[in-house]
PDB file of N, CA and C in Angstrom:
ATOM      1  N   UNK A   1      30.702  66.583 -49.075  1.00 51.00           N
ATOM      2  CA  UNK A   1      30.160  65.625 -48.123  1.00 51.00           C
ATOM      3  C   UNK A   1      29.580  66.405 -46.935  1.00 51.00           C
ATOM      4  N   UNK A   2      28.528  65.899 -46.413  1.00 70.00           N
ATOM      5  CA  UNK A   2      27.840  66.514 -45.286  1.00 70.00           C
ATOM      6  C   UNK A   2      28.744  66.540 -44.053  1.00 70.00           C
ATOM      7  N   UNK A   3      28.718  67.648 -43.332  1.00 93.00           N
ATOM      8  CA  UNK A   3      29.505  67.823 -42.122  1.00 93.00           C
ATOM      9  C   UNK A   3      29.183  66.746 -41.080  1.00 93.00           C
ATOM     10  N   UNK A   4      27.932  66.316 -41.019  1.00 94.00           N
ATOM     11  CA  UNK A   4      27.484  65.270 -40.086  1.00 94.00           C
ATOM     12  C   UNK A   4      28.359  64.026 -40.249  1.00 94.00           C
ATOM     13  N   UNK A   5      28.500  63.578 -41.484  1.00 94.00           N
ATOM     14  CA  UNK A   5      29.265  62.370 -41.767  1.00 94.00           C
ATOM     15  C   UNK A   5      30.755  62.570 -41.482  1.00 94.00           C
ATOM     16  N   UNK A   6      31.288  63.687 -41.921  1.00 92.00           N
ATOM     17  CA  UNK A   6      32.709  63.967 -41.757  1.00 92.00           C
ATOM     18  C   UNK A   6      33.101  64.042 -40.288  1.00 92.00           C
ATOM     19  N   UNK A   7      32.310  64.763 -39.504  1.00 95.00           N
ATOM     20  CA  UNK A   7      32.643  64.902 -38.078  1.00 95.00           C
ATOM     21  C   UNK A   7      32.598  63.559 -37.359  1.00 95.00           C
ATOM     22  N   UNK A   8      31.601  62.756 -37.662  1.00 95.00           N
ATOM     23  CA  UNK A   8      31.493  61.439 -37.017  1.00 95.00           C
ATOM     24  C   UNK A   8      32.653  60.546 -37.443  1.00 95.00           C
ATOM     25  N   UNK A   9      32.934  60.523 -38.728  1.00 93.00           N
ATOM     26  CA  UNK A   9      34.042  59.697 -39.220  1.00 93.00           C
ATOM     27  C   UNK A   9      35.356  60.093 -38.550  1.00 93.00           C
ATOM     28  N   UNK A  10      35.650  61.379 -38.544  1.00 92.00           N
ATOM     29  CA  UNK A  10      36.906  61.844 -37.957  1.00 92.00           C
ATOM     30  C   UNK A  10      36.983  61.540 -36.463  1.00 92.00           C
ATOM     31  N   UNK A  11      35.868  61.737 -35.768  1.00 94.00           N
ATOM     32  CA  UNK A  11      35.873  61.492 -34.320  1.00 94.00           C
ATOM     33  C   UNK A  11      36.064  60.004 -34.011  1.00 94.00           C
ATOM     34  N   UNK A  12      35.355  59.149 -34.729  1.00 93.00           N
ATOM     35  CA  UNK A  12      35.480  57.710 -34.500  1.00 93.00           C
ATOM     36  C   UNK A  12      36.898  57.235 -34.792  1.00 93.00           C
ATOM     37  N   UNK A  13      37.450  57.661 -35.922  1.00 91.00           N
ATOM     38  CA  UNK A  13      38.791  57.213 -36.286  1.00 91.00           C
ATOM     39  C   UNK A  13      39.841  57.742 -35.317  1.00 91.00           C
ATOM     40  N   UNK A  14      39.652  58.954 -34.826  1.00 91.00           N
ATOM     41  CA  UNK A  14      40.570  59.516 -33.821  1.00 91.00           C
ATOM     42  C   UNK A  14      40.528  58.685 -32.543  1.00 91.00           C
ATOM     43  N   UNK A  15      39.313  58.363 -32.089  1.00 91.00           N
ATOM     44  CA  UNK A  15      39.187  57.566 -30.857  1.00 91.00           C
ATOM     45  C   UNK A  15      39.722  56.157 -31.070  1.00 91.00           C
ATOM     46  N   UNK A  16      39.622  55.673 -32.283  1.00 88.00           N
ATOM     47  CA  UNK A  16      40.084  54.323 -32.598  1.00 88.00           C
ATOM     48  C   UNK A  16      41.610  54.263 -32.682  1.00 88.00           C
ATOM     49  N   UNK A  17      42.221  55.410 -32.920  1.00 83.00           N
ATOM     50  CA  UNK A  17      43.672  55.437 -32.864  1.00 83.00           C
ATOM     51  C   UNK A  17      44.401  55.615 -34.166  1.00 83.00           C
ATOM     52  N   UNK A  18      43.780  56.202 -35.150  1.00 71.00           N
ATOM     53  CA  UNK A  18      44.531  56.450 -36.374  1.00 71.00           C
ATOM     54  C   UNK A  18      43.707  57.113 -37.443  1.00 71.00           C
ATOM     55  N   UNK A  19      44.327  58.015 -38.158  1.00 58.00           N
ATOM     56  CA  UNK A  19      43.617  58.709 -39.228  1.00 58.00           C
ATOM     57  C   UNK A  19      43.744  57.976 -40.553  1.00 58.00           C
ATOM     58  N   UNK A  20      44.641  57.015 -40.637  1.00 65.00           N
ATOM     59  CA  UNK A  20      44.822  56.288 -41.891  1.00 65.00           C
ATOM     60  C   UNK A  20      43.814  55.147 -42.039  1.00 65.00           C
ATOM     61  N   UNK A  21      42.999  54.941 -41.016  1.00 76.00           N
ATOM     62  CA  UNK A  21      41.992  53.894 -41.064  1.00 76.00           C
ATOM     63  C   UNK A  21      40.769  54.391 -41.820  1.00 76.00           C
ATOM     64  N   UNK A  22      39.965  53.472 -42.297  1.00 84.00           N
ATOM     65  CA  UNK A  22      38.754  53.814 -43.042  1.00 84.00           C
ATOM     66  C   UNK A  22      37.534  53.176 -42.395  1.00 84.00           C
ATOM     67  N   UNK A  23      36.386  53.828 -42.563  1.00 88.00           N
ATOM     68  CA  UNK A  23      35.129  53.222 -42.134  1.00 88.00           C
ATOM     69  C   UNK A  23      34.712  52.167 -43.147  1.00 88.00           C
ATOM     70  N   UNK A  24      34.058  51.151 -42.653  1.00 90.00           N
ATOM     71  CA  UNK A  24      33.573  50.091 -43.537  1.00 90.00           C
ATOM     72  C   UNK A  24      32.268  50.520 -44.206  1.00 90.00           C
ATOM     73  N   UNK A  25      31.848  49.760 -45.189  1.00 93.00           N
ATOM     74  CA  UNK A  25      30.558  50.015 -45.853  1.00 93.00           C
ATOM     75  C   UNK A  25      29.409  49.919 -44.859  1.00 93.00           C
ATOM     76  N   UNK A  26      29.505  48.992 -43.932  1.00 95.00           N
ATOM     77  CA  UNK A  26      28.462  48.841 -42.908  1.00 95.00           C
ATOM     78  C   UNK A  26      28.411  50.065 -41.992  1.00 95.00           C
ATOM     79  N   UNK A  27      29.588  50.618 -41.664  1.00 94.00           N
ATOM     80  CA  UNK A  27      29.629  51.831 -40.848  1.00 94.00           C
ATOM     81  C   UNK A  27      28.965  52.996 -41.576  1.00 94.00           C
ATOM     82  N   UNK A  28      29.254  53.143 -42.877  1.00 95.00           N
ATOM     83  CA  UNK A  28      28.639  54.221 -43.656  1.00 95.00           C
ATOM     84  C   UNK A  28      27.123  54.050 -43.718  1.00 95.00           C
ATOM     85  N   UNK A  29      26.671  52.816 -43.859  1.00 96.00           N
ATOM     86  CA  UNK A  29      25.222  52.559 -43.888  1.00 96.00           C
ATOM     87  C   UNK A  29      24.590  52.949 -42.552  1.00 96.00           C
ATOM     88  N   UNK A  30      25.281  52.679 -41.459  1.00 96.00           N
ATOM     89  CA  UNK A  30      24.783  53.044 -40.137  1.00 96.00           C
ATOM     90  C   UNK A  30      24.733  54.568 -39.993  1.00 96.00           C
ATOM     91  N   UNK A  31      25.767  55.255 -40.461  1.00 95.00           N
ATOM     92  CA  UNK A  31      25.767  56.717 -40.443  1.00 95.00           C
ATOM     93  C   UNK A  31      24.585  57.284 -41.224  1.00 95.00           C
ATOM     94  N   UNK A  32      24.336  56.717 -42.394  1.00 96.00           N
ATOM     95  CA  UNK A  32      23.210  57.174 -43.215  1.00 96.00           C
ATOM     96  C   UNK A  32      21.881  56.935 -42.503  1.00 96.00           C
ATOM     97  N   UNK A  33      21.770  55.805 -41.819  1.00 96.00           N
ATOM     98  CA  UNK A  33      20.549  55.497 -41.068  1.00 96.00           C
ATOM     99  C   UNK A  33      20.348  56.508 -39.938  1.00 96.00           C
ATOM    100  N   UNK A  34      21.403  56.781 -39.194  1.00 95.00           N
ATOM    101  CA  UNK A  34      21.298  57.763 -38.110  1.00 95.00           C
ATOM    102  C   UNK A  34      20.893  59.128 -38.643  1.00 95.00           C
ATOM    103  N   UNK A  35      21.496  59.534 -39.746  1.00 95.00           N
ATOM    104  CA  UNK A  35      21.174  60.831 -40.350  1.00 95.00           C
ATOM    105  C   UNK A  35      19.707  60.864 -40.776  1.00 95.00           C
ATOM    106  N   UNK A  36      19.267  59.817 -41.449  1.00 95.00           N
ATOM    107  CA  UNK A  36      17.887  59.716 -41.935  1.00 95.00           C
ATOM    108  C   UNK A  36      16.887  59.744 -40.783  1.00 95.00           C
ATOM    109  N   UNK A  37      17.247  59.121 -39.661  1.00 93.00           N
ATOM    110  CA  UNK A  37      16.358  59.050 -38.507  1.00 93.00           C
ATOM    111  C   UNK A  37      16.464  60.274 -37.599  1.00 93.00           C
ATOM    112  N   UNK A  38      17.338  61.207 -37.960  1.00 93.00           N
ATOM    113  CA  UNK A  38      17.453  62.438 -37.197  1.00 93.00           C
ATOM    114  C   UNK A  38      18.225  62.321 -35.896  1.00 93.00           C
ATOM    115  N   UNK A  39      19.121  61.362 -35.813  1.00 94.00           N
ATOM    116  CA  UNK A  39      19.944  61.232 -34.609  1.00 94.00           C
ATOM    117  C   UNK A  39      20.899  62.425 -34.579  1.00 94.00           C
ATOM    118  N   UNK A  40      20.856  63.228 -33.529  1.00 93.00           N
ATOM    119  CA  UNK A  40      21.704  64.423 -33.466  1.00 93.00           C
ATOM    120  C   UNK A  40      23.193  64.084 -33.480  1.00 93.00           C
ATOM    121  N   UNK A  41      23.963  64.936 -34.131  1.00 94.00           N
ATOM    122  CA  UNK A  41      25.415  64.765 -34.187  1.00 94.00           C
ATOM    123  C   UNK A  41      25.994  64.646 -32.784  1.00 94.00           C
ATOM    124  N   UNK A  42      25.539  65.493 -31.895  1.00 94.00           N
ATOM    125  CA  UNK A  42      26.036  65.481 -30.512  1.00 94.00           C
ATOM    126  C   UNK A  42      25.802  64.120 -29.856  1.00 94.00           C
ATOM    127  N   UNK A  43      24.658  63.504 -30.102  1.00 94.00           N
ATOM    128  CA  UNK A  43      24.357  62.194 -29.514  1.00 94.00           C
ATOM    129  C   UNK A  43      25.304  61.123 -30.055  1.00 94.00           C
ATOM    130  N   UNK A  44      25.633  61.213 -31.335  1.00 95.00           N
ATOM    131  CA  UNK A  44      26.553  60.232 -31.930  1.00 95.00           C
ATOM    132  C   UNK A  44      27.951  60.398 -31.340  1.00 95.00           C
ATOM    133  N   UNK A  45      28.430  61.629 -31.260  1.00 95.00           N
ATOM    134  CA  UNK A  45      29.763  61.888 -30.710  1.00 95.00           C
ATOM    135  C   UNK A  45      29.834  61.421 -29.250  1.00 95.00           C
ATOM    136  N   UNK A  46      28.816  61.756 -28.476  1.00 94.00           N
ATOM    137  CA  UNK A  46      28.790  61.332 -27.067  1.00 94.00           C
ATOM    138  C   UNK A  46      28.710  59.815 -26.949  1.00 94.00           C
ATOM    139  N   UNK A  47      27.957  59.176 -27.829  1.00 95.00           N
ATOM    140  CA  UNK A  47      27.853  57.721 -27.812  1.00 95.00           C
ATOM    141  C   UNK A  47      29.177  57.052 -28.145  1.00 95.00           C
ATOM    142  N   UNK A  48      29.888  57.602 -29.122  1.00 95.00           N
ATOM    143  CA  UNK A  48      31.208  57.070 -29.473  1.00 95.00           C
ATOM    144  C   UNK A  48      32.151  57.208 -28.275  1.00 95.00           C
ATOM    145  N   UNK A  49      32.140  58.387 -27.667  1.00 94.00           N
ATOM    146  CA  UNK A  49      32.991  58.602 -26.494  1.00 94.00           C
ATOM    147  C   UNK A  49      32.645  57.632 -25.371  1.00 94.00           C
ATOM    148  N   UNK A  50      31.362  57.441 -25.122  1.00 93.00           N
ATOM    149  CA  UNK A  50      30.934  56.526 -24.053  1.00 93.00           C
ATOM    150  C   UNK A  50      31.400  55.100 -24.335  1.00 93.00           C
ATOM    151  N   UNK A  51      31.292  54.676 -25.592  1.00 93.00           N
ATOM    152  CA  UNK A  51      31.718  53.319 -25.950  1.00 93.00           C
ATOM    153  C   UNK A  51      33.205  53.129 -25.685  1.00 93.00           C
ATOM    154  N   UNK A  52      34.011  54.091 -26.110  1.00 92.00           N
ATOM    155  CA  UNK A  52      35.451  53.978 -25.902  1.00 92.00           C
ATOM    156  C   UNK A  52      35.827  54.143 -24.433  1.00 92.00           C
ATOM    157  N   UNK A  53      35.145  55.045 -23.741  1.00 91.00           N
ATOM    158  CA  UNK A  53      35.461  55.284 -22.337  1.00 91.00           C
ATOM    159  C   UNK A  53      35.094  54.085 -21.454  1.00 91.00           C
ATOM    160  N   UNK A  54      34.051  53.354 -21.805  1.00 89.00           N
ATOM    161  CA  UNK A  54      33.607  52.231 -20.978  1.00 89.00           C
ATOM    162  C   UNK A  54      34.293  50.921 -21.333  1.00 89.00           C
ATOM    163  N   UNK A  55      34.981  50.905 -22.451  1.00 83.00           N
ATOM    164  CA  UNK A  55      35.687  49.690 -22.858  1.00 83.00           C
ATOM    165  C   UNK A  55      36.920  49.549 -21.982  1.00 83.00           C
ATOM    166  N   UNK A  56      37.083  48.398 -21.405  1.00 71.00           N
ATOM    167  CA  UNK A  56      38.252  48.195 -20.541  1.00 71.00           C
ATOM    168  C   UNK A  56      39.491  47.938 -21.394  1.00 71.00           C
ATOM    169  N   UNK A  57      40.626  48.144 -20.809  1.00 65.00           N
ATOM    170  CA  UNK A  57      41.895  47.974 -21.516  1.00 65.00           C
ATOM    171  C   UNK A  57      42.127  46.528 -21.946  1.00 65.00           C
ATOM    172  N   UNK A  58      41.478  45.593 -21.277  1.00 63.00           N
ATOM    173  CA  UNK A  58      41.670  44.186 -21.610  1.00 63.00           C
ATOM    174  C   UNK A  58      40.772  43.717 -22.743  1.00 63.00           C
ATOM    175  N   UNK A  59      39.757  44.493 -23.073  1.00 73.00           N
ATOM    176  CA  UNK A  59      38.861  44.111 -24.163  1.00 73.00           C
ATOM    177  C   UNK A  59      39.518  44.388 -25.508  1.00 73.00           C
ATOM    178  N   UNK A  60      39.009  43.734 -26.525  1.00 77.00           N
ATOM    179  CA  UNK A  60      39.559  43.936 -27.862  1.00 77.00           C
ATOM    180  C   UNK A  60      39.215  45.338 -28.378  1.00 77.00           C
ATOM    181  N   UNK A  61      39.910  45.738 -29.398  1.00 82.00           N
ATOM    182  CA  UNK A  61      39.753  47.062 -29.987  1.00 82.00           C
ATOM    183  C   UNK A  61      38.368  47.214 -30.628  1.00 82.00           C
ATOM    184  N   UNK A  62      37.820  48.400 -30.547  1.00 87.00           N
ATOM    185  CA  UNK A  62      36.535  48.683 -31.206  1.00 87.00           C
ATOM    186  C   UNK A  62      36.818  48.903 -32.687  1.00 87.00           C
ATOM    187  N   UNK A  63      36.266  48.044 -33.511  1.00 86.00           N
ATOM    188  CA  UNK A  63      36.554  48.091 -34.940  1.00 86.00           C
ATOM    189  C   UNK A  63      35.412  48.630 -35.789  1.00 86.00           C
ATOM    190  N   UNK A  64      34.257  48.887 -35.163  1.00 90.00           N
ATOM    191  CA  UNK A  64      33.101  49.275 -35.949  1.00 90.00           C
ATOM    192  C   UNK A  64      32.210  50.242 -35.191  1.00 90.00           C
ATOM    193  N   UNK A  65      31.565  51.123 -35.941  1.00 92.00           N
ATOM    194  CA  UNK A  65      30.572  52.010 -35.342  1.00 92.00           C
ATOM    195  C   UNK A  65      29.404  51.226 -34.774  1.00 92.00           C
ATOM    196  N   UNK A  66      29.160  50.044 -35.312  1.00 93.00           N
ATOM    197  CA  UNK A  66      28.054  49.223 -34.822  1.00 93.00           C
ATOM    198  C   UNK A  66      28.207  48.946 -33.331  1.00 93.00           C
ATOM    199  N   UNK A  67      29.436  48.788 -32.865  1.00 92.00           N
ATOM    200  CA  UNK A  67      29.679  48.573 -31.437  1.00 92.00           C
ATOM    201  C   UNK A  67      29.197  49.780 -30.632  1.00 92.00           C
ATOM    202  N   UNK A  68      29.334  50.966 -31.202  1.00 93.00           N
ATOM    203  CA  UNK A  68      28.963  52.211 -30.517  1.00 93.00           C
ATOM    204  C   UNK A  68      27.462  52.479 -30.579  1.00 93.00           C
ATOM    205  N   UNK A  69      26.762  51.775 -31.421  1.00 93.00           N
ATOM    206  CA  UNK A  69      25.345  52.046 -31.668  1.00 93.00           C
ATOM    207  C   UNK A  69      24.503  52.041 -30.400  1.00 93.00           C
ATOM    208  N   UNK A  70      24.709  51.048 -29.545  1.00 91.00           N
ATOM    209  CA  UNK A  70      23.910  50.976 -28.309  1.00 91.00           C
ATOM    210  C   UNK A  70      24.169  52.184 -27.422  1.00 91.00           C
ATOM    211  N   UNK A  71      25.382  52.689 -27.421  1.00 93.00           N
ATOM    212  CA  UNK A  71      25.725  53.862 -26.624  1.00 93.00           C
ATOM    213  C   UNK A  71      25.118  55.131 -27.225  1.00 93.00           C
ATOM    214  N   UNK A  72      25.097  55.196 -28.550  1.00 93.00           N
ATOM    215  CA  UNK A  72      24.493  56.346 -29.234  1.00 93.00           C
ATOM    216  C   UNK A  72      23.007  56.411 -28.908  1.00 93.00           C
ATOM    217  N   UNK A  73      22.332  55.295 -29.042  1.00 90.00           N
ATOM    218  CA  UNK A  73      20.890  55.269 -28.799  1.00 90.00           C
ATOM    219  C   UNK A  73      20.562  55.500 -27.326  1.00 90.00           C
ATOM    220  N   UNK A  74      21.380  54.956 -26.438  1.00 89.00           N
ATOM    221  CA  UNK A  74      21.136  55.132 -25.005  1.00 89.00           C
ATOM    222  C   UNK A  74      21.339  56.584 -24.578  1.00 89.00           C
ATOM    223  N   UNK A  75      22.253  57.268 -25.247  1.00 82.00           N
ATOM    224  CA  UNK A  75      22.571  58.623 -24.858  1.00 82.00           C
ATOM    225  C   UNK A  75      21.812  59.696 -25.610  1.00 82.00           C
ATOM    226  N   UNK A  76      20.878  59.286 -26.433  1.00 78.00           N
ATOM    227  CA  UNK A  76      20.134  60.276 -27.215  1.00 78.00           C
ATOM    228  C   UNK A  76      19.350  61.221 -26.316  1.00 78.00           C
ATOM    229  N   UNK A  77      19.277  62.431 -26.763  1.00 53.00           N
ATOM    230  CA  UNK A  77      18.535  63.460 -26.025  1.00 53.00           C
ATOM    231  C   UNK A  77      17.044  63.158 -26.077  1.00 53.00           C
ATOM    232  N   UNK A  78      16.285  63.918 -25.318  1.00 49.00           N
ATOM    233  CA  UNK A  78      14.837  63.705 -25.274  1.00 49.00           C
ATOM    234  C   UNK A  78      14.209  63.973 -26.640  1.00 49.00           C
ATOM    235  N   UNK A  79      13.013  63.430 -26.895  1.00 53.00           N
ATOM    236  CA  UNK A  79      12.364  63.544 -28.206  1.00 53.00           C
ATOM    237  C   UNK A  79      12.106  64.993 -28.639  1.00 53.00           C
ATOM    238  N   UNK A  80      11.896  65.904 -27.718  1.00 46.00           N
ATOM    239  CA  UNK A  80      11.644  67.289 -28.130  1.00 46.00           C
ATOM    240  C   UNK A  80      12.890  67.910 -28.737  1.00 46.00           C
ATOM    241  N   UNK A  81      14.057  67.563 -28.227  1.00 49.00           N
ATOM    242  CA  UNK A  81      15.289  68.086 -28.810  1.00 49.00           C
ATOM    243  C   UNK A  81      15.488  67.526 -30.209  1.00 49.00           C
ATOM    244  N   UNK A  82      15.190  66.254 -30.412  1.00 49.00           N
ATOM    245  CA  UNK A  82      15.319  65.658 -31.739  1.00 49.00           C
ATOM    246  C   UNK A  82      14.392  66.339 -32.721  1.00 49.00           C
ATOM    247  N   UNK A  83      13.147  66.610 -32.316  1.00 51.00           N
ATOM    248  CA  UNK A  83      12.211  67.241 -33.241  1.00 51.00           C
ATOM    249  C   UNK A  83      12.628  68.677 -33.530  1.00 51.00           C
ATOM    250  N   UNK A  84      13.204  69.367 -32.552  1.00 50.00           N
ATOM    251  CA  UNK A  84      13.709  70.732 -32.763  1.00 50.00           C
ATOM    252  C   UNK A  84      14.858  70.712 -33.765  1.00 50.00           C
ATOM    253  N   UNK A  85      15.762  69.749 -33.648  1.00 51.00           N
ATOM    254  CA  UNK A  85      16.880  69.666 -34.570  1.00 51.00           C
ATOM    255  C   UNK A  85      16.388  69.371 -35.989  1.00 51.00           C
ATOM    256  N   UNK A  86      15.386  68.534 -36.127  1.00 51.00           N
ATOM    257  CA  UNK A  86      14.814  68.269 -37.456  1.00 51.00           C
ATOM    258  C   UNK A  86      14.189  69.523 -38.034  1.00 51.00           C
ATOM    259  N   UNK A  87      13.466  70.293 -37.199  1.00 50.00           N
ATOM    260  CA  UNK A  87      12.821  71.504 -37.665  1.00 50.00           C
ATOM    261  C   UNK A  87      13.859  72.498 -38.177  1.00 50.00           C
ATOM    262  N   UNK A  88      14.920  72.687 -37.428  1.00 45.00           N
ATOM    263  CA  UNK A  88      15.978  73.611 -37.838  1.00 45.00           C
ATOM    264  C   UNK A  88      16.625  73.125 -39.130  1.00 45.00           C
ATOM    265  N   UNK A  89      16.871  71.833 -39.247  1.00 49.00           N
ATOM    266  CA  UNK A  89      17.447  71.279 -40.465  1.00 49.00           C
ATOM    267  C   UNK A  89      16.557  71.508 -41.675  1.00 49.00           C
ATOM    268  N   UNK A  90      15.260  71.353 -41.512  1.00 49.00           N
ATOM    269  CA  UNK A  90      14.332  71.588 -42.625  1.00 49.00           C
ATOM    270  C   UNK A  90      14.334  73.053 -43.026  1.00 49.00           C
ATOM    271  N   UNK A  91      14.405  73.942 -42.040  1.00 45.00           N
ATOM    272  CA  UNK A  91      14.441  75.372 -42.346  1.00 45.00           C
ATOM    273  C   UNK A  91      15.689  75.712 -43.145  1.00 45.00           C
ATOM    274  N   UNK A  92      16.812  75.135 -42.781  1.00 41.00           N
ATOM    275  CA  UNK A  92      18.061  75.409 -43.500  1.00 41.00           C
ATOM    276  C   UNK A  92      17.982  74.902 -44.932  1.00 41.00           C
ATOM    277  N   UNK A  93      17.417  73.721 -45.126  1.00 41.00           N
ATOM    278  CA  UNK A  93      17.303  73.166 -46.473  1.00 41.00           C
ATOM    279  C   UNK A  93      16.336  73.964 -47.330  1.00 41.00           C
ATOM    280  N   UNK A  94      15.271  74.512 -46.728  1.00 42.00           N
ATOM    281  CA  UNK A  94      14.267  75.224 -47.491  1.00 42.00           C
ATOM    282  C   UNK A  94      14.814  76.566 -47.998  1.00 42.00           C
ATOM    283  N   UNK A  95      15.847  77.087 -47.349  1.00 39.00           N
ATOM    284  CA  UNK A  95      16.445  78.353 -47.787  1.00 39.00           C
ATOM    285  C   UNK A  95      17.212  78.196 -49.090  1.00 39.00           C
ATOM    286  N   UNK A  96      17.680  77.017 -49.359  1.00 38.00           N
ATOM    287  CA  UNK A  96      18.464  76.768 -50.567  1.00 38.00           C
ATOM    288  C   UNK A  96      17.535  76.339 -51.650  1.00 38.00           C
TER     289      UNK A  96
END
């Protein structure tokens, strides 16, 4: 499995409060969409953190990555960084 998916899954589940929990099919589809669109891993991790950090203690538990989506997109780096990350990714794939 791609490190991108594993790191996001582990980070989200850790912030959610348990490693025995699983991502839903909708969460996996969202991860695949982010990967396909070139959303940097760092932006996803920061977005997840922002979602959990801004949620007040009185609000209900975050049960889905979809809740974090607005934070991921809001915290994305500038377009030049995204294009640089895509370029590096293509170079790595072309070596194999």
